[in-house]
Each structure stands twice: as structure tokens, then as C-alpha cells.
CSV table of C-alpha atoms in Angstrom, one decimal:
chain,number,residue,atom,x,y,z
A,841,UNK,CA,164.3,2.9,66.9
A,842,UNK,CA,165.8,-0.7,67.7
A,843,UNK,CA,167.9,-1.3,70.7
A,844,UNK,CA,170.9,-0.9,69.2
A,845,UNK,CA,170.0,2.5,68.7
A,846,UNK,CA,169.1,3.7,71.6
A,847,UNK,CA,172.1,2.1,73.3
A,848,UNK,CA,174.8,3.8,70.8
A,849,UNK,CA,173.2,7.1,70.6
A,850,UNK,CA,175.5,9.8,67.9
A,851,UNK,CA,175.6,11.7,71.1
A,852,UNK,CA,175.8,10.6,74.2
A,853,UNK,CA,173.8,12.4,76.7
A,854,UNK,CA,175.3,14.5,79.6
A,855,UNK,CA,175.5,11.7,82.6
A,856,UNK,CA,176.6,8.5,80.4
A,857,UNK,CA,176.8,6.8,83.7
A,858,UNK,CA,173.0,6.9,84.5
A,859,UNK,CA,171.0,7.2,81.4
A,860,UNK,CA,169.4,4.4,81.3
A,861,UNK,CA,167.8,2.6,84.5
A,862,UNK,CA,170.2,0.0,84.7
A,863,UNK,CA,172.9,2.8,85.0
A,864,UNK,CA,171.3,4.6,87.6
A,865,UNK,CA,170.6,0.8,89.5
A,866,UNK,CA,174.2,0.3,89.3
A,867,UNK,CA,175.2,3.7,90.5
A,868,UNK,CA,172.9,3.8,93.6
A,869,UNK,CA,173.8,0.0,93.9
A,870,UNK,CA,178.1,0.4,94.3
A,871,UNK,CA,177.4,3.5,96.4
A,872,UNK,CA,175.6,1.4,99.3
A,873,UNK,CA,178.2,-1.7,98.6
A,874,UNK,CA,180.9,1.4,99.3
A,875,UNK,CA,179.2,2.5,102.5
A,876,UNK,CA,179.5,-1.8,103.5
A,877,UNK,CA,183.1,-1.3,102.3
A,878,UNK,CA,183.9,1.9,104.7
A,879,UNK,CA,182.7,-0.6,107.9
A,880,UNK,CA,184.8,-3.2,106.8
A,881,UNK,CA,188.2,-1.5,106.4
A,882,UNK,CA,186.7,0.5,109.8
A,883,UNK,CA,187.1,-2.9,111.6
A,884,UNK,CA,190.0,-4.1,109.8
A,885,UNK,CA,191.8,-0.3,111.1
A,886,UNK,CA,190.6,-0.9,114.5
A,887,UNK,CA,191.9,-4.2,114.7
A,888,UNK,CA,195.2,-2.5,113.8
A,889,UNK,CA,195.0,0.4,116.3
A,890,UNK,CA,194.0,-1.5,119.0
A,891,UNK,CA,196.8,-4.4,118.4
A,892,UNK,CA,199.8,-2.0,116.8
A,893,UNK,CA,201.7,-2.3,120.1
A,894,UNK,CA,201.5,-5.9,120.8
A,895,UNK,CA,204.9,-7.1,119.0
A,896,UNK,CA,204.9,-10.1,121.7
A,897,UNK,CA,209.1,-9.4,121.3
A,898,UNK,CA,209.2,-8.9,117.0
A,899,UNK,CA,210.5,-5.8,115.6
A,900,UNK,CA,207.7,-2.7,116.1
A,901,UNK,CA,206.1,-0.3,113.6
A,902,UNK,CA,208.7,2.2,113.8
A,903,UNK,CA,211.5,-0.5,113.1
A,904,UNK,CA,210.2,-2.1,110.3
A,905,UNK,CA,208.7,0.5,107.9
A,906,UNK,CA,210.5,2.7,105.3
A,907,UNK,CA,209.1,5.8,104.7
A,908,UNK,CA,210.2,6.6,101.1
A,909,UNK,CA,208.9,3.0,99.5
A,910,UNK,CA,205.4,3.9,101.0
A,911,UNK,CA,206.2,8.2,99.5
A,912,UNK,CA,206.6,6.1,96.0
A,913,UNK,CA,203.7,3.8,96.4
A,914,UNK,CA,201.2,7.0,97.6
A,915,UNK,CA,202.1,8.7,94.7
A,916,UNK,CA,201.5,6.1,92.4
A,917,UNK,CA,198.2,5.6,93.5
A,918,UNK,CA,197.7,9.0,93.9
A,919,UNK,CA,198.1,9.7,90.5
A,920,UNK,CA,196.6,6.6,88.8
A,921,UNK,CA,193.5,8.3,90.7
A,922,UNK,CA,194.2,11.1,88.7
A,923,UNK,CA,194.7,9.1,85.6
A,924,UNK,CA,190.9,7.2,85.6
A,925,UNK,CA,189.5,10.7,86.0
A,926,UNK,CA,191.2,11.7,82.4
A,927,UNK,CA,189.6,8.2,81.5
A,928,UNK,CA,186.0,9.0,82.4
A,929,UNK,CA,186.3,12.8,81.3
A,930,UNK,CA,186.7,11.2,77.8
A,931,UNK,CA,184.1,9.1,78.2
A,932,UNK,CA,181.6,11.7,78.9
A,933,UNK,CA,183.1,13.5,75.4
A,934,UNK,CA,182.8,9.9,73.8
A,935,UNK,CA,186.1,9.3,72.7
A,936,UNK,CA,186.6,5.9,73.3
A,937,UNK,CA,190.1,5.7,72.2
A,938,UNK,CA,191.4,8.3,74.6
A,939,UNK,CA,189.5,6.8,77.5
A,940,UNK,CA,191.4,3.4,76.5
A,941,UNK,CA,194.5,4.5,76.8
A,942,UNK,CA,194.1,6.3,80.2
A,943,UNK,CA,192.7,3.5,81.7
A,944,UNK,CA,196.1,1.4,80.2
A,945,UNK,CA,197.7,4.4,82.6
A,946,UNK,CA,195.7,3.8,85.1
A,947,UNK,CA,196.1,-0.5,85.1
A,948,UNK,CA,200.2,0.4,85.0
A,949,UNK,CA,200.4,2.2,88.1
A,950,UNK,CA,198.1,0.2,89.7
A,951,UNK,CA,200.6,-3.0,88.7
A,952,UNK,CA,203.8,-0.9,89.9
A,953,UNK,CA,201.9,-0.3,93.1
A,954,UNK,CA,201.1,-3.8,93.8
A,955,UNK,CA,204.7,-4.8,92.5
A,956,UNK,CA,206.0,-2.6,95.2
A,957,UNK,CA,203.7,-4.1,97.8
A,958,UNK,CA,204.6,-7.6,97.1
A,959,UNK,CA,208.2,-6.4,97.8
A,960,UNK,CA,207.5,-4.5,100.6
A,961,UNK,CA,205.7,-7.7,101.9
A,962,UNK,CA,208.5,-9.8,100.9
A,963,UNK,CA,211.4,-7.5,102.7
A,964,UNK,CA,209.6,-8.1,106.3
A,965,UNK,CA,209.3,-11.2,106.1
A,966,UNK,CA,212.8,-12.0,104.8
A,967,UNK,CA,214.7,-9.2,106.5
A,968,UNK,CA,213.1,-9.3,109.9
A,969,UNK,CA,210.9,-12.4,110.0
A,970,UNK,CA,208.3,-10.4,110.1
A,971,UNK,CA,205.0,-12.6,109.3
A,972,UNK,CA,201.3,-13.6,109.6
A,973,UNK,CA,201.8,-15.3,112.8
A,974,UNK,CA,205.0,-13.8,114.7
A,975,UNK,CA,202.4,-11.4,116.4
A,976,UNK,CA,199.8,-9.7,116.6
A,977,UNK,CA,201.0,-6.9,115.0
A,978,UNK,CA,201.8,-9.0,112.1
A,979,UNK,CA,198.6,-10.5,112.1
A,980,UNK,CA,196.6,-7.0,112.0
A,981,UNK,CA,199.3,-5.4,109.4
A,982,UNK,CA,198.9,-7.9,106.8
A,983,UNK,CA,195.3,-8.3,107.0
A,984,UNK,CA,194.6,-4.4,107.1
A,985,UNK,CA,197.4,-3.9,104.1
A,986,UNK,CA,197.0,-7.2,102.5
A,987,UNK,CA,193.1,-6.9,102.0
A,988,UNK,CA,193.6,-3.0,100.3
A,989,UNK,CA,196.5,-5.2,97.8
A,990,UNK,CA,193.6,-7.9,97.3
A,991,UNK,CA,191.3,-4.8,96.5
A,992,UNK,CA,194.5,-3.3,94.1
A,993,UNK,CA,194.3,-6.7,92.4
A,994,UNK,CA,190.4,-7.3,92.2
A,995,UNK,CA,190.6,-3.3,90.6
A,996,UNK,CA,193.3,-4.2,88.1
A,997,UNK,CA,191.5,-7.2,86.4
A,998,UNK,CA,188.1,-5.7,86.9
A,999,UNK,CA,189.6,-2.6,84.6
A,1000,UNK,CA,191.4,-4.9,82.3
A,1001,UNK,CA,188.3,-7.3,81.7
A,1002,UNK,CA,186.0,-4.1,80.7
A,1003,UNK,CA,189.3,-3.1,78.7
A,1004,UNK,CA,189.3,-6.6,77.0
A,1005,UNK,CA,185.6,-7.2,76.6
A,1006,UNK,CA,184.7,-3.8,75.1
A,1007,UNK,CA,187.9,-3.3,73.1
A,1008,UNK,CA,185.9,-3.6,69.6
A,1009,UNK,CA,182.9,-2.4,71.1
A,1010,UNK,CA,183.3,1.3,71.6
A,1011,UNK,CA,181.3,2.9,73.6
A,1012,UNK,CA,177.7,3.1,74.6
A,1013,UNK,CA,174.8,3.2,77.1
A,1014,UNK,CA,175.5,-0.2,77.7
A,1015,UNK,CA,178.8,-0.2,79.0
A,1016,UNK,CA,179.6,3.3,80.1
A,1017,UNK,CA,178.2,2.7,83.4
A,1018,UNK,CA,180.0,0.0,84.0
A,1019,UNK,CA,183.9,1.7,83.3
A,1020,UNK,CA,181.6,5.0,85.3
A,1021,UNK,CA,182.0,2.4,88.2
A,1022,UNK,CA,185.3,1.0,88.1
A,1023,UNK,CA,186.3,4.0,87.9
A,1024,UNK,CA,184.8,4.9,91.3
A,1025,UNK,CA,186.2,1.7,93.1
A,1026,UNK,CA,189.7,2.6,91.9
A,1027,UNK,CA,189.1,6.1,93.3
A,1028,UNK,CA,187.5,4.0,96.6
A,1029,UNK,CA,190.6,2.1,96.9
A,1030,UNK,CA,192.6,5.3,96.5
A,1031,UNK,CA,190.4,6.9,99.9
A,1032,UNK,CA,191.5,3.3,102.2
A,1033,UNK,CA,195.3,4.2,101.0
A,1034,UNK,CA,195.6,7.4,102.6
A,1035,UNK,CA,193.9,6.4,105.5
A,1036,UNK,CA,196.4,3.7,105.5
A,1037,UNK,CA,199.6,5.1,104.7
A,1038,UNK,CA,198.5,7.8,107.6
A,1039,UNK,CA,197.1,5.5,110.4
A,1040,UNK,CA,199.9,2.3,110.1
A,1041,UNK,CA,203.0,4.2,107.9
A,1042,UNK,CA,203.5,7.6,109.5
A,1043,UNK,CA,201.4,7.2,112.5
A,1044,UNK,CA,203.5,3.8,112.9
A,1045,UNK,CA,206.6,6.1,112.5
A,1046,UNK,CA,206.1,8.8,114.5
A,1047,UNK,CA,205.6,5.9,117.5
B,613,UNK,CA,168.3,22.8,62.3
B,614,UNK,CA,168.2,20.1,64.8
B,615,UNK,CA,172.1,19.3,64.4
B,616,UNK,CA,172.5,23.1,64.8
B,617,UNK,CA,171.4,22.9,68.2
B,618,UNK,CA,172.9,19.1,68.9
B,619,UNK,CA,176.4,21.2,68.1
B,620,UNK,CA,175.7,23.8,70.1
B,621,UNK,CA,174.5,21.7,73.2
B,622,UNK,CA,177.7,19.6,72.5
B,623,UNK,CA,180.2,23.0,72.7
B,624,UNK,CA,178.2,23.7,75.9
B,625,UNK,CA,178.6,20.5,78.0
B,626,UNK,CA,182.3,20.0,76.4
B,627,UNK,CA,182.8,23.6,77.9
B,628,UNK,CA,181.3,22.2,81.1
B,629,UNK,CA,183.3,18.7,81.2
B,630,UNK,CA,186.7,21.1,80.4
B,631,UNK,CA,185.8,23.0,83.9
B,632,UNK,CA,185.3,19.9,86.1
B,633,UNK,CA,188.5,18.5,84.6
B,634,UNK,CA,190.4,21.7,85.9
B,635,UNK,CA,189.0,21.5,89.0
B,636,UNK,CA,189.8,17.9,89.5
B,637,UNK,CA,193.6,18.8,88.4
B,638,UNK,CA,193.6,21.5,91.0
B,639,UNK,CA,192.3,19.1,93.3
B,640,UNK,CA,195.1,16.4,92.8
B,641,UNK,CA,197.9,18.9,93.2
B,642,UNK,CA,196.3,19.8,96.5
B,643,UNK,CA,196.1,16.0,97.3
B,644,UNK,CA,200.0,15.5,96.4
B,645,UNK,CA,200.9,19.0,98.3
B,646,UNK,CA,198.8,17.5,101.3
B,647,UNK,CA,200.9,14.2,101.2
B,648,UNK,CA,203.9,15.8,101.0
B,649,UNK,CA,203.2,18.0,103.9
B,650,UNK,CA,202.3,15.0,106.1
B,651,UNK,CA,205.4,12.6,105.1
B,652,UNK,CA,207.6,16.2,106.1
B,653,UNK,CA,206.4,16.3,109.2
B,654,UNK,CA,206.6,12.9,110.2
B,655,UNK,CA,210.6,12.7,108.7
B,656,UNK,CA,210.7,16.4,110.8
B,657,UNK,CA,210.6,14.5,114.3
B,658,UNK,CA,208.4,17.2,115.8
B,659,UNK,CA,206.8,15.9,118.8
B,660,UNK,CA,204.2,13.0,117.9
B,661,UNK,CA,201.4,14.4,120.1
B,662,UNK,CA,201.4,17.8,117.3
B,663,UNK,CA,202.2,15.5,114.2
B,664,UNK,CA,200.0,12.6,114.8
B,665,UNK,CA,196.1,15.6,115.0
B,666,UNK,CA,197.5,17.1,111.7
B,667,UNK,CA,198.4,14.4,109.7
B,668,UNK,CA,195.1,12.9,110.5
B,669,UNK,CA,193.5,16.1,109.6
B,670,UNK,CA,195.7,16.5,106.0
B,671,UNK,CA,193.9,12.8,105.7
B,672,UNK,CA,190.6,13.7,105.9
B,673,UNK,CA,190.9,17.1,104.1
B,674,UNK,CA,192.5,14.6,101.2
B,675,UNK,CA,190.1,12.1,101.4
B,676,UNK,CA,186.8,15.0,101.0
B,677,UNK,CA,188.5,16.0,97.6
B,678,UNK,CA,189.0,12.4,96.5
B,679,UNK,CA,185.2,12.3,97.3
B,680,UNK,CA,183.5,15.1,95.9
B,681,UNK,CA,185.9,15.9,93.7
B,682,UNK,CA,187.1,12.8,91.7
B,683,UNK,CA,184.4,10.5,92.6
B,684,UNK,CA,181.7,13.6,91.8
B,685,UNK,CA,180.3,14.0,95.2
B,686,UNK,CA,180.0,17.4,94.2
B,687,UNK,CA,177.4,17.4,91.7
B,688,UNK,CA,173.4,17.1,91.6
B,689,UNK,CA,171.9,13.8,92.5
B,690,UNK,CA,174.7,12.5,94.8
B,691,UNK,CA,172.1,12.2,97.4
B,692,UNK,CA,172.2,8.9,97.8
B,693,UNK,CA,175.7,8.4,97.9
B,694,UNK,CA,175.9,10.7,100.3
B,695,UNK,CA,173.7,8.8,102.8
B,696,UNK,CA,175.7,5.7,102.0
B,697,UNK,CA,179.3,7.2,102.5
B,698,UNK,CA,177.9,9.3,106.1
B,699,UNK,CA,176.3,6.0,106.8
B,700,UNK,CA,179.2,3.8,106.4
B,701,UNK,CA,181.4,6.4,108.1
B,702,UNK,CA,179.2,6.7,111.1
B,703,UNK,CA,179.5,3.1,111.6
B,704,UNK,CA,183.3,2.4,111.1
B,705,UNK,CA,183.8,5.7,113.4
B,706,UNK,CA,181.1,3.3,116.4
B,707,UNK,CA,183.7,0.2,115.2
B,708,UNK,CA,186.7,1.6,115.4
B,709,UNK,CA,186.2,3.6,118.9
B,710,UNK,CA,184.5,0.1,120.2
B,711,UNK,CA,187.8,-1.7,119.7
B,712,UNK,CA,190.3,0.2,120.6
B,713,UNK,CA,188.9,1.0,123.9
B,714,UNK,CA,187.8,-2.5,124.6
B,715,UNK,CA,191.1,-3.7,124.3
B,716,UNK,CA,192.9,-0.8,126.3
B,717,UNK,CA,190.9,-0.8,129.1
């Protein structure tokens, strides 16, 4: 049996994902670089929590944020979560075609997210002159919120690169780890959200 | 004979892929119902020092399904991750209760 066999098997076996011991290096691999990840959003939220009262005279938390854009954006992220998980559950029946077009689902809401955070960003700073540097509120609310979008963005072409590269390709050993684990950093990114819109939106509402 | 039993094994673990897919549906409608509960009771102006333990709460009750139920927590051979995620959680909890009492004390 030649490579190319055993990498596009008629079948694939039960766990895609970690078949082969490149898949199962990967696996163990982005589980301890999302145990690094929890600490670092850990900091940037304390950062927040300890600096979300010091305006130094700029419009507050409860002032600034509207609840229903950050409703629309949790459940858009919410349910492009739900979306990769159709993806993968196609890829461990091996229909490649389905999985495609769920991950397409998946890339659109995760562009309408970001479209609405971009807005969102835009509003404060136009509406209230709310920046980077007007306080240290500002300062701790864009770099908590602004490094989940960078995280949004770095998902999106991550997904659409495997999309683009494998399009003719199909699937195989070879690759299905690698959609396996962007799938789990898109769900990763979906975990940071809720702790966000919780901790700065609601939290930040409720004063 | 052998792609007899191939077809066979294949009904089985389509079966079994079918069942995890249910219970990761069930799992996102408990997620949204769980959102929607904690947006309410923010917009319900109830006083913050009830609103702010459950909402917290409905967070990490969300965030265990996103884990073992979406990213597979749940199933055999997740004990590394396991380790990582407690790991990485133990820490941020250490990080996050340093700096907010350094700076209000």
C-alpha cells in the first residue's frame, strides 16, 4: 500500500482527527496552546476588571454599551459554533461536500460578527469619543474585545485557507486533522465570547 | 464478506455520529436558552448584587457544554485536554484574583 493509500482510506476510521500520529501530535499539541490561550485572555479580563471603573471623566460601561447589538453578535457566534459542529459531524461520515458548505456557514457568521464589531468599535469612538487612549477603561476594553476580533479574524482566514487549499482535494488523513482543529479554535473563540459579553457587556450594564 | 462487515461497522458508527449530533443540538438550544435568560435579567433591573452570581453562573454552565459537548470533552481520550483546559483555568483564576485585588487595595 503506497502513501496515498493509506492517507485516503475508502473508509475513514472512527476518530479522523487522530489516526495517524501527526493527528494525535496536533490534537494534544492545540489543546496545551488553548490552556496558554485561557491565561492570556485571564490577564487581559483582569486587566479589565480591575480598570472598568477608571473612566478618568469619559462616558462609563453602563453609558456606552447597547445591549441588543451585543444579543445579535452572541447569537451569531453562538450559532456559527453550532454550524462547524455540522461541519465536522460530516467529516467523520466523509462527505466532504457537506462539510464544505457548513464551514462557508460558519466563515459567514463569523464575517457578520466581525462586521458588527468593527461598527460597534466605530460608534464609540465616533459617538462618544470613546478610544484607545481617553482612559483606562478604553484602554482595557479594546485590548480585551479587540484581541477576541483579532482572534475572529485569524479563525476566519485560518477556515478559508483549509477551505481554499483542499477544495479539489477531498478529504483524507492528511487534512482532517487539521479542519478537526479549526474547528476547535472557532469553538475556543466562542468560550472567550461568553465570558466576554458576561464580564464587560452585562456585567458593565448592570453597574 | 469483508465489505459485509465494513457496511455494517459503517451503519454502526453513522448510528453513533447521528447521537452525538443530537446531543450537541440539545446542547446549543440550552446555550441560546441560557443567553437569553442572562440578557433578561440584566434588561429586568433586579438588583446587581443577585444578577451579577447568576449570570456568571449561566456563563460557566454555557461554557462546560461548549467544552465537552461541542469541542468533545466528553469522550474517551480527552485526558490530556483536560489537564490543559484545568491547567490554564487554574492559572487565569491565580491572574485574574492577583490583579484585581492589587489594584483595589
Amino acid at each position: 500500500m503506497s502513501n496515498e493509500d493509506i492517507l485516503n482510506p475508502k473508509q475513514m476510521p472512527h476518530e479522523p482527527e487522530k489516526a495517524t500520529l501527526e493527528g494525535k501530535n496536533k490534537f494534544v499539541g492545540f489543546w496545551f496552546f488553548l490552556g496558554g490561550e485561557t491565561v492570556l485572555f485571564a490577564s487581559l479580563f483582569g486587566t479589565y476588571l480591575a480598570l472598568n471603573d477608571s473612566t478618568a471623566g469619559g462616558p462609563g460601561t453602563e453609558e456606552l454599551f447597547g445591549l441588543e447589538l451585543v444579543f445579535v453578535m452572541t447569537m451569531l457566534l453562538l450559532t456559527s459554533s453550532l454550524t462547524s459542529v455540522y461541519a465536522m459531524y460530516h467529516m467523520k461520515n466523509n462527505n466532504f461536500s457537506k462539510m464544505m458548505v457548513w464551514l462557508g456557514v460558519t466563515v459567514a457568521l463569523g464575517l457578520c460578527f466581525l462586521g458588527f464589531e468593527i461598527y460597534e468599535f466605530y460608534h464609540y469612538i465616533h459617538e462618544y469619543e470613546f478610544t484607545f487612549r481617553s482612559s483606562a477603561l478604553g484602554s482595557a476594553f479594546y485590548t480585551l474585545v479587540g484581541f477576541h476580533g483579532g482572534h475572529v479574524l485569524f479563525g476566519l482566514l485560518w477556515i478559508m485557507t483549509l477551505m481554499g487549499r483542499n477544495a479539489k482535494r477531498g478529504l483524507n488523513l492528511y487534512n482532517a486533522p487539521k479542519f478537526y482543529i479549526a474547528s476547535l479554535y472557532w469553538h475556543f473563540i466562542d468560550v472567550v465570547w461568553v465570558f466576554i459579553f458576561t464580564v464587560v457587556y452585562l456585567m458593565g450594564k448592570v453597574g | 464478506m469483508e465489505k459485509d462487515t465494513n457496511s455494517t461497522h459503517n451503519e454502526f458508527e453513522k448510528a453513533e455520529h447521528k447521537q452525538e449530533m443530537q446531543h450537541q443540538v440539545i446542547s446549543f438550544v440550552m446555550m441560546i436558552i441560557f443567553t437569553i435568560a442572562a440578557f433578561a435579567l440584566v434588561v429586568s433591573d433586579i438588583s446587581k448584587y443577585f444578577t451579577i452570581p447568576i449570570i456568571l453562573l449561566l456563563a460557566v454552565v454555557q461554557v462546560v457544554f461548549q467544552l465537552y459537548y461541542f469541542m468533545h470533552m466528553k469522550n474517551k481520550g480527552h485526558e490530556m485536554p483536560a489537564l490543559m483546559i484545568y491547567g490554564g483555568l487554574a492559572v487565569a483564576f491565580m491572574t485574574i484574583l492577583t490583579f484585581t485585588t492589587i489594584i483595589w487595595w
